[in-house]
Backbone as JSON, one array per atom type, in Angstrom:
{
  "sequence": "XXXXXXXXXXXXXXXXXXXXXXXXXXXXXXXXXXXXXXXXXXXXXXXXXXXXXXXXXXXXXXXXXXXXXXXXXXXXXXXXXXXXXXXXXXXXXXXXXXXXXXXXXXXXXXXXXXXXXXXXXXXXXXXXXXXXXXXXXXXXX",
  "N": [[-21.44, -5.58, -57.17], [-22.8, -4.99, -53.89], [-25.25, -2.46, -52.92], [-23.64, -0.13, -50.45], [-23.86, -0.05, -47.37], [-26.41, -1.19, -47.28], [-29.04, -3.6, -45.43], [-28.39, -6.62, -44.03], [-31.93, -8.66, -44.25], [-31.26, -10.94, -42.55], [-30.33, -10.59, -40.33], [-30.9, -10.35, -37.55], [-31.52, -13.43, -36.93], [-29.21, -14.3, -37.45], [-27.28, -12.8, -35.31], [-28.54, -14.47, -33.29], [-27.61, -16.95, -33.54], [-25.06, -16.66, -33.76], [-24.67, -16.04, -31.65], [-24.99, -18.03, -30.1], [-23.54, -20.5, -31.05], [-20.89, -18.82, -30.26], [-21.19, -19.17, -27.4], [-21.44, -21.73, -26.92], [-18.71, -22.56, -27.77], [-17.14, -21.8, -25.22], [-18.34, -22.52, -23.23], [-17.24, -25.28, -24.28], [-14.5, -24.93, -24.34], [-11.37, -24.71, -22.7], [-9.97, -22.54, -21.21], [-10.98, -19.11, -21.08], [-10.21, -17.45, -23.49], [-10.5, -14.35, -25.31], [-9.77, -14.38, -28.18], [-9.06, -16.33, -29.17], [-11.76, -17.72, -28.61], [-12.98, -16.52, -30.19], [-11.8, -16.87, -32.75], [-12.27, -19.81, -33.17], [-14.88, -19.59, -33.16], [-15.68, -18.51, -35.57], [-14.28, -20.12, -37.35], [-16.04, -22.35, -36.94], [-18.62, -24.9, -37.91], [-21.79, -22.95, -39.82], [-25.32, -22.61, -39.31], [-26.35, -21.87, -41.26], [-25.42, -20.42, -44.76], [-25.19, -17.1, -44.39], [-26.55, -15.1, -46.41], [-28.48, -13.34, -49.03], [-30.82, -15.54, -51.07], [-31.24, -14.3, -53.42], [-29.1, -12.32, -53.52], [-27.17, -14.4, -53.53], [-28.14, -15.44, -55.92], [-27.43, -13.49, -57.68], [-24.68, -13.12, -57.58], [-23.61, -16.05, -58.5], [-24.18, -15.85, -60.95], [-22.57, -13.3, -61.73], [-20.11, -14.65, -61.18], [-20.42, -17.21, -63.17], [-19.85, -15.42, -65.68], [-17.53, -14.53, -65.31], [-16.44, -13.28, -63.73], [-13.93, -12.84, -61.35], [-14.37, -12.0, -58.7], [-12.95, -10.09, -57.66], [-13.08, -7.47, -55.71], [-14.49, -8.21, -53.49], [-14.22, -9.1, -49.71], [-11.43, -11.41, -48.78], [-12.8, -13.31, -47.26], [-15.63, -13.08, -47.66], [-15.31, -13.85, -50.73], [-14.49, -16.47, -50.75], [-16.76, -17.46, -49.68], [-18.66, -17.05, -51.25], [-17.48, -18.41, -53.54], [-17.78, -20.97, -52.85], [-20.78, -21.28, -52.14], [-21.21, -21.21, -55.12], [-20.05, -23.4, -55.99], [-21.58, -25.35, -54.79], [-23.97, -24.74, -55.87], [-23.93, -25.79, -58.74], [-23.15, -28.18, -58.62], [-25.82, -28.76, -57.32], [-27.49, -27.95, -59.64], [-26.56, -29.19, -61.36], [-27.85, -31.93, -60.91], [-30.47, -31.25, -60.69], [-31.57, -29.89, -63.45], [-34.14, -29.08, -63.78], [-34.81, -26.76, -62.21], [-34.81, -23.52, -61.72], [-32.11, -20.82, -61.14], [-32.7, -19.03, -58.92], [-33.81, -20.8, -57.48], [-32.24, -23.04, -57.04], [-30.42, -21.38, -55.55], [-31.26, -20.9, -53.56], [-31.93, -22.8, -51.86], [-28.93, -23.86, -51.55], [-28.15, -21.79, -49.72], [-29.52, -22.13, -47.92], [-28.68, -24.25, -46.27], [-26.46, -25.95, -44.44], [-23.41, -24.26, -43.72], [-19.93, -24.73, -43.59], [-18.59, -23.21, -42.47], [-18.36, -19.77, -40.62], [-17.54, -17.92, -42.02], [-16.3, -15.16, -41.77], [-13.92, -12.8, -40.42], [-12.27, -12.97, -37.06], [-12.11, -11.12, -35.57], [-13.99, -9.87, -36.77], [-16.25, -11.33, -35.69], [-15.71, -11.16, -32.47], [-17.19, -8.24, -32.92], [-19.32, -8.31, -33.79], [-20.42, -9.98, -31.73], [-19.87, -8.46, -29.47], [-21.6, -6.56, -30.42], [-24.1, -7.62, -30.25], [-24.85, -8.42, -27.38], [-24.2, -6.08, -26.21], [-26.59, -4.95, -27.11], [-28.35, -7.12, -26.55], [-28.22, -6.19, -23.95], [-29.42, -3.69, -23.5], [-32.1, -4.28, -24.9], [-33.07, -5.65, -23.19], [-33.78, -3.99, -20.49], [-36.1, -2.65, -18.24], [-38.24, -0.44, -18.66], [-38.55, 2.35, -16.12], [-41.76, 3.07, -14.45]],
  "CA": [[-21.23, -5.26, -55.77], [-23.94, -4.97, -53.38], [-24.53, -1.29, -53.0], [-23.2, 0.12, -49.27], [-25.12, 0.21, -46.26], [-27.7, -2.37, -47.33], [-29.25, -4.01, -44.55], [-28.98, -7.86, -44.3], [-32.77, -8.83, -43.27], [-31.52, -12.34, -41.48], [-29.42, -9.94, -39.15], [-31.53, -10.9, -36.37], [-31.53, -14.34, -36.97], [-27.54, -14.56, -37.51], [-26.84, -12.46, -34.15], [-28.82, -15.05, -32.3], [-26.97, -18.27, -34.16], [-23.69, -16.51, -33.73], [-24.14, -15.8, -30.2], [-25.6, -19.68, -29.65], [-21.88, -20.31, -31.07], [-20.14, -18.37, -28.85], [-21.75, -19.78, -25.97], [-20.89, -23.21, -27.21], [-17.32, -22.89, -27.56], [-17.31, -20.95, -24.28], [-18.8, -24.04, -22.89], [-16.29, -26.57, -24.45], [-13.38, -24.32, -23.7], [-11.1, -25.01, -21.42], [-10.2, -21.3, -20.54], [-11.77, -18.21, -21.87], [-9.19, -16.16, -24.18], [-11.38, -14.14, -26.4], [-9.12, -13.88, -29.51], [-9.12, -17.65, -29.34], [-12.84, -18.35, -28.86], [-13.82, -16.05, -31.55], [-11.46, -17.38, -34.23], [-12.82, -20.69, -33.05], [-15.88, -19.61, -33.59], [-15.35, -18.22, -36.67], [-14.04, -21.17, -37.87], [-17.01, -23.45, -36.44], [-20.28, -24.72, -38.73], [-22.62, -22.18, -39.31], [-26.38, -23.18, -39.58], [-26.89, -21.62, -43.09], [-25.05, -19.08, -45.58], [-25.8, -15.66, -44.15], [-26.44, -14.13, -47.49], [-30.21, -13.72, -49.69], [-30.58, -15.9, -52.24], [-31.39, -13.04, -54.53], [-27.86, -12.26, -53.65], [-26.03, -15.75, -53.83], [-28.18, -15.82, -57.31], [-26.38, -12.48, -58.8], [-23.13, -13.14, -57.4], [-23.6, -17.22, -58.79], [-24.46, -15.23, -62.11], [-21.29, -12.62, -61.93], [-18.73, -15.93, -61.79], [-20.16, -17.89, -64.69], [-19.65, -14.63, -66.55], [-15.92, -14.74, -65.66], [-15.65, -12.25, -62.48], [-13.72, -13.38, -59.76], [-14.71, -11.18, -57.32], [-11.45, -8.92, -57.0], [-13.26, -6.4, -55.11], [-14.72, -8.29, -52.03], [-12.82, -9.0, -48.64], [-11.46, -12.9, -48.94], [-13.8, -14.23, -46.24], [-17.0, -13.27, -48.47], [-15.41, -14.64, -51.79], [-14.63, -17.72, -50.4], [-17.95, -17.7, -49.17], [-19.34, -17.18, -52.36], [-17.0, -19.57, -54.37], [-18.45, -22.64, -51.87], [-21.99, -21.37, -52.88], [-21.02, -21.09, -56.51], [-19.52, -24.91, -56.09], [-23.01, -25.94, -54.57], [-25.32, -24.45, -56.82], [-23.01, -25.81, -60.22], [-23.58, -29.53, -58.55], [-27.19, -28.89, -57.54], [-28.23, -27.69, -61.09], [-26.23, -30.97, -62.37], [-28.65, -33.03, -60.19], [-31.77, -30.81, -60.89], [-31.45, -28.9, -64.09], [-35.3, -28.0, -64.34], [-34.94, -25.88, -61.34], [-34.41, -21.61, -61.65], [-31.12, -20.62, -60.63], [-33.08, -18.41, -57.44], [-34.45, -21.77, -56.42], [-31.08, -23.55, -56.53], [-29.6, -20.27, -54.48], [-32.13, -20.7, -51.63], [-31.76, -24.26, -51.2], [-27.65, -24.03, -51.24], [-27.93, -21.05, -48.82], [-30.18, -22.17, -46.48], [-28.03, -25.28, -46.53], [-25.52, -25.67, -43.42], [-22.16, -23.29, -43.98], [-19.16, -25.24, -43.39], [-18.07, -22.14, -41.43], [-19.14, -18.66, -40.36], [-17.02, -16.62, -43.02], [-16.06, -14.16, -40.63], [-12.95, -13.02, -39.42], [-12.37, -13.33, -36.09], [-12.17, -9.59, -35.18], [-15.47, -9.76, -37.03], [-17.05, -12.54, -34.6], [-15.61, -10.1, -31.43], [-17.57, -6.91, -32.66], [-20.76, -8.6, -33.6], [-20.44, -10.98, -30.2], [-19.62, -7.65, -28.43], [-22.82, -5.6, -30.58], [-25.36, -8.26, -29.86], [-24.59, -8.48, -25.97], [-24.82, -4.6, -25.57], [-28.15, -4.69, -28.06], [-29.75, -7.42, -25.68], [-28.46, -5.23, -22.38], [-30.21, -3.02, -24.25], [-33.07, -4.68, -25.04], [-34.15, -6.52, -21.89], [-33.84, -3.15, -19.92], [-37.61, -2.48, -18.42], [-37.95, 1.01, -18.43], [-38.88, 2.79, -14.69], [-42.53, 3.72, -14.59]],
  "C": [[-22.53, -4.74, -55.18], [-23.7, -2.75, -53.19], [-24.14, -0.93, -51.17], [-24.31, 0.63, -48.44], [-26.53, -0.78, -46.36], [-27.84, -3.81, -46.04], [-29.62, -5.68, -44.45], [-30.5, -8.45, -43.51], [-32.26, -10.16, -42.65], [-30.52, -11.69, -40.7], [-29.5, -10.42, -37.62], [-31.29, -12.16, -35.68], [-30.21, -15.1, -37.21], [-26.76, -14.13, -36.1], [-27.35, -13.8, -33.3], [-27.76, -16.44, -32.43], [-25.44, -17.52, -33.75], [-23.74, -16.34, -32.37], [-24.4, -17.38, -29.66], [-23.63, -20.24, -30.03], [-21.22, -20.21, -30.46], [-20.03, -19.06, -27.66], [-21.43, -21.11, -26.07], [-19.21, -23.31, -26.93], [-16.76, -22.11, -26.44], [-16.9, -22.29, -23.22], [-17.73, -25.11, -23.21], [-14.89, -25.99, -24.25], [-12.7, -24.82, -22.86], [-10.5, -23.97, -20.56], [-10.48, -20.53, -21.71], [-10.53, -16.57, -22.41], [-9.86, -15.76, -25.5], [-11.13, -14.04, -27.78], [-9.58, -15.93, -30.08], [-10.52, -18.72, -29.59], [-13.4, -17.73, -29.97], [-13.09, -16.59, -32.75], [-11.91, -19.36, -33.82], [-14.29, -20.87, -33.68], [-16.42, -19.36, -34.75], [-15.32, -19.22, -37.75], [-15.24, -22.72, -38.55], [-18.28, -23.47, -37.78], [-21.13, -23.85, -38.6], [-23.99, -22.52, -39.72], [-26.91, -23.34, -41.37], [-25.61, -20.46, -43.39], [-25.44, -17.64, -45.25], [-26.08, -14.67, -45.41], [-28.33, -14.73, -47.95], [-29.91, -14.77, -50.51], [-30.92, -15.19, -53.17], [-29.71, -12.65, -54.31], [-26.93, -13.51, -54.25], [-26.37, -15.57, -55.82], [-27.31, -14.67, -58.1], [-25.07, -12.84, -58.7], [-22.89, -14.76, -58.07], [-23.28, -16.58, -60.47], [-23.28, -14.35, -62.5], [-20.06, -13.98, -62.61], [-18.72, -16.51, -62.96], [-19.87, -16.91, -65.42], [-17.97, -14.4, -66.45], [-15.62, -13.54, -63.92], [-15.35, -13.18, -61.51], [-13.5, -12.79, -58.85], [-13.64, -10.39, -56.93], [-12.2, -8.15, -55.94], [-14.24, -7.19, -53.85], [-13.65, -9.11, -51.06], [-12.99, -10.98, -49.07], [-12.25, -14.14, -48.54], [-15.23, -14.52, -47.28], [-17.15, -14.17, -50.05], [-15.22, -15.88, -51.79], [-15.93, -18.28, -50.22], [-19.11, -18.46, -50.53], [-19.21, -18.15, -53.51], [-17.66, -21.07, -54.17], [-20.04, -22.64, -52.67], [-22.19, -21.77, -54.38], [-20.74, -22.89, -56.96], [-20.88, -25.96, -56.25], [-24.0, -25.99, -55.48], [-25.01, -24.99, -57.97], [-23.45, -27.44, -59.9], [-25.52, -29.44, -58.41], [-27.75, -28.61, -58.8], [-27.44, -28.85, -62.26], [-27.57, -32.01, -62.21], [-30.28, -32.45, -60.57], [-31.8, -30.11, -61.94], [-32.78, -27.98, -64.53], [-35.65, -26.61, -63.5], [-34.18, -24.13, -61.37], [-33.05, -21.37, -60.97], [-31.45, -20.12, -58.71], [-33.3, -19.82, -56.93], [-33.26, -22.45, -55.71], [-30.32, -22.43, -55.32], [-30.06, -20.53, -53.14], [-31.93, -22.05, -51.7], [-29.93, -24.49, -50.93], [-27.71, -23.15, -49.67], [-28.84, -21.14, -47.76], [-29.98, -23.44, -46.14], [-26.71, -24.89, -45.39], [-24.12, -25.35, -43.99], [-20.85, -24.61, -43.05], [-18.64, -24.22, -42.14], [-18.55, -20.45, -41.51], [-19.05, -17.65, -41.77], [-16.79, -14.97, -42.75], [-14.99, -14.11, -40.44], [-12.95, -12.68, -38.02], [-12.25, -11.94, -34.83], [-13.62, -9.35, -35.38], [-16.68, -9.97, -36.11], [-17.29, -11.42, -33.49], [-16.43, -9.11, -31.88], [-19.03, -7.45, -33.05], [-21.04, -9.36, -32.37], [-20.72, -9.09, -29.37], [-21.16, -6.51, -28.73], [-23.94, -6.61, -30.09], [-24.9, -8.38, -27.96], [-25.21, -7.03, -25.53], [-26.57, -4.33, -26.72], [-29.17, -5.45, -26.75], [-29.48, -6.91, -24.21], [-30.02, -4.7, -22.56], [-31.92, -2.88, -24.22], [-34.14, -5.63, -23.71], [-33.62, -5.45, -20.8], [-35.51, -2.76, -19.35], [-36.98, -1.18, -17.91], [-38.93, 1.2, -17.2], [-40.54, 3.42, -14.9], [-42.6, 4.7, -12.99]]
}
């Protein structure tokens, strides 16, 4: 288990892709009921795996040893099972390649879906909005 509070660095780079998202199914909508566009969105392709591959590789490494993840929420072990699927065919197809290498090429490999629930979507949709208020504020000289 990762330990708590650890800071994902592609945070940045997942708020912007998840709000590009949003804005998409916003866009193809045909009215705007937010429970509905976020589990939409939720649902929807996500560019890449939001996880390290230093992560995917331990947690790839936990399963062959026999854990099946009891202790994370269903969204992430699913998440992780897909990776685990990926990386088990890519190291069929490549076996001279390091497990880390196979990790970063699955996970920076387009996500079938966000792996989010849809409450999830709403409070990061709703933190990145008030971050770029936030952030594109010019302060009064």
């Amino acid at each position: 288990m990762k330990p708590h509070g650890t800071v994902n660095e592609l945070s940045v780079e997942r708020r912007k892709a998840l709000l590009k998202a949003y804005m998409k199914q916003i866009a193809i909508s045909r009215s705007i009921h937010l429970p509905d566009i976020c589990k939409a969105v939720a649902l929807s392709p996500a560019p890449r795996f939001w996880v390290s591959p230093m992560r995917a590789a331990i947690v790839i490494s936990q399963i062959r040893r026999g854990d099946r993840l009891d202790n994370m929420r269903p969204t992430t072990r699913d998440m992780f099972m897909e990776i685990y699927r990926r990386a088990i065919s890519l190291q069929a197809e490549h076996p001279d390649l390091t497990m880390l290498a196979i990790a970063r090429k699955v996970v920076e490999s387009p996500a079938p879906q966000w792996y989010l629930t849809p409450d999830t979507v709403k409070v990061l949709i709703c933190r990145s909005r008030r971050m770029s208020r936030r952030h594109n504020r010019r302060p009064k000289h």
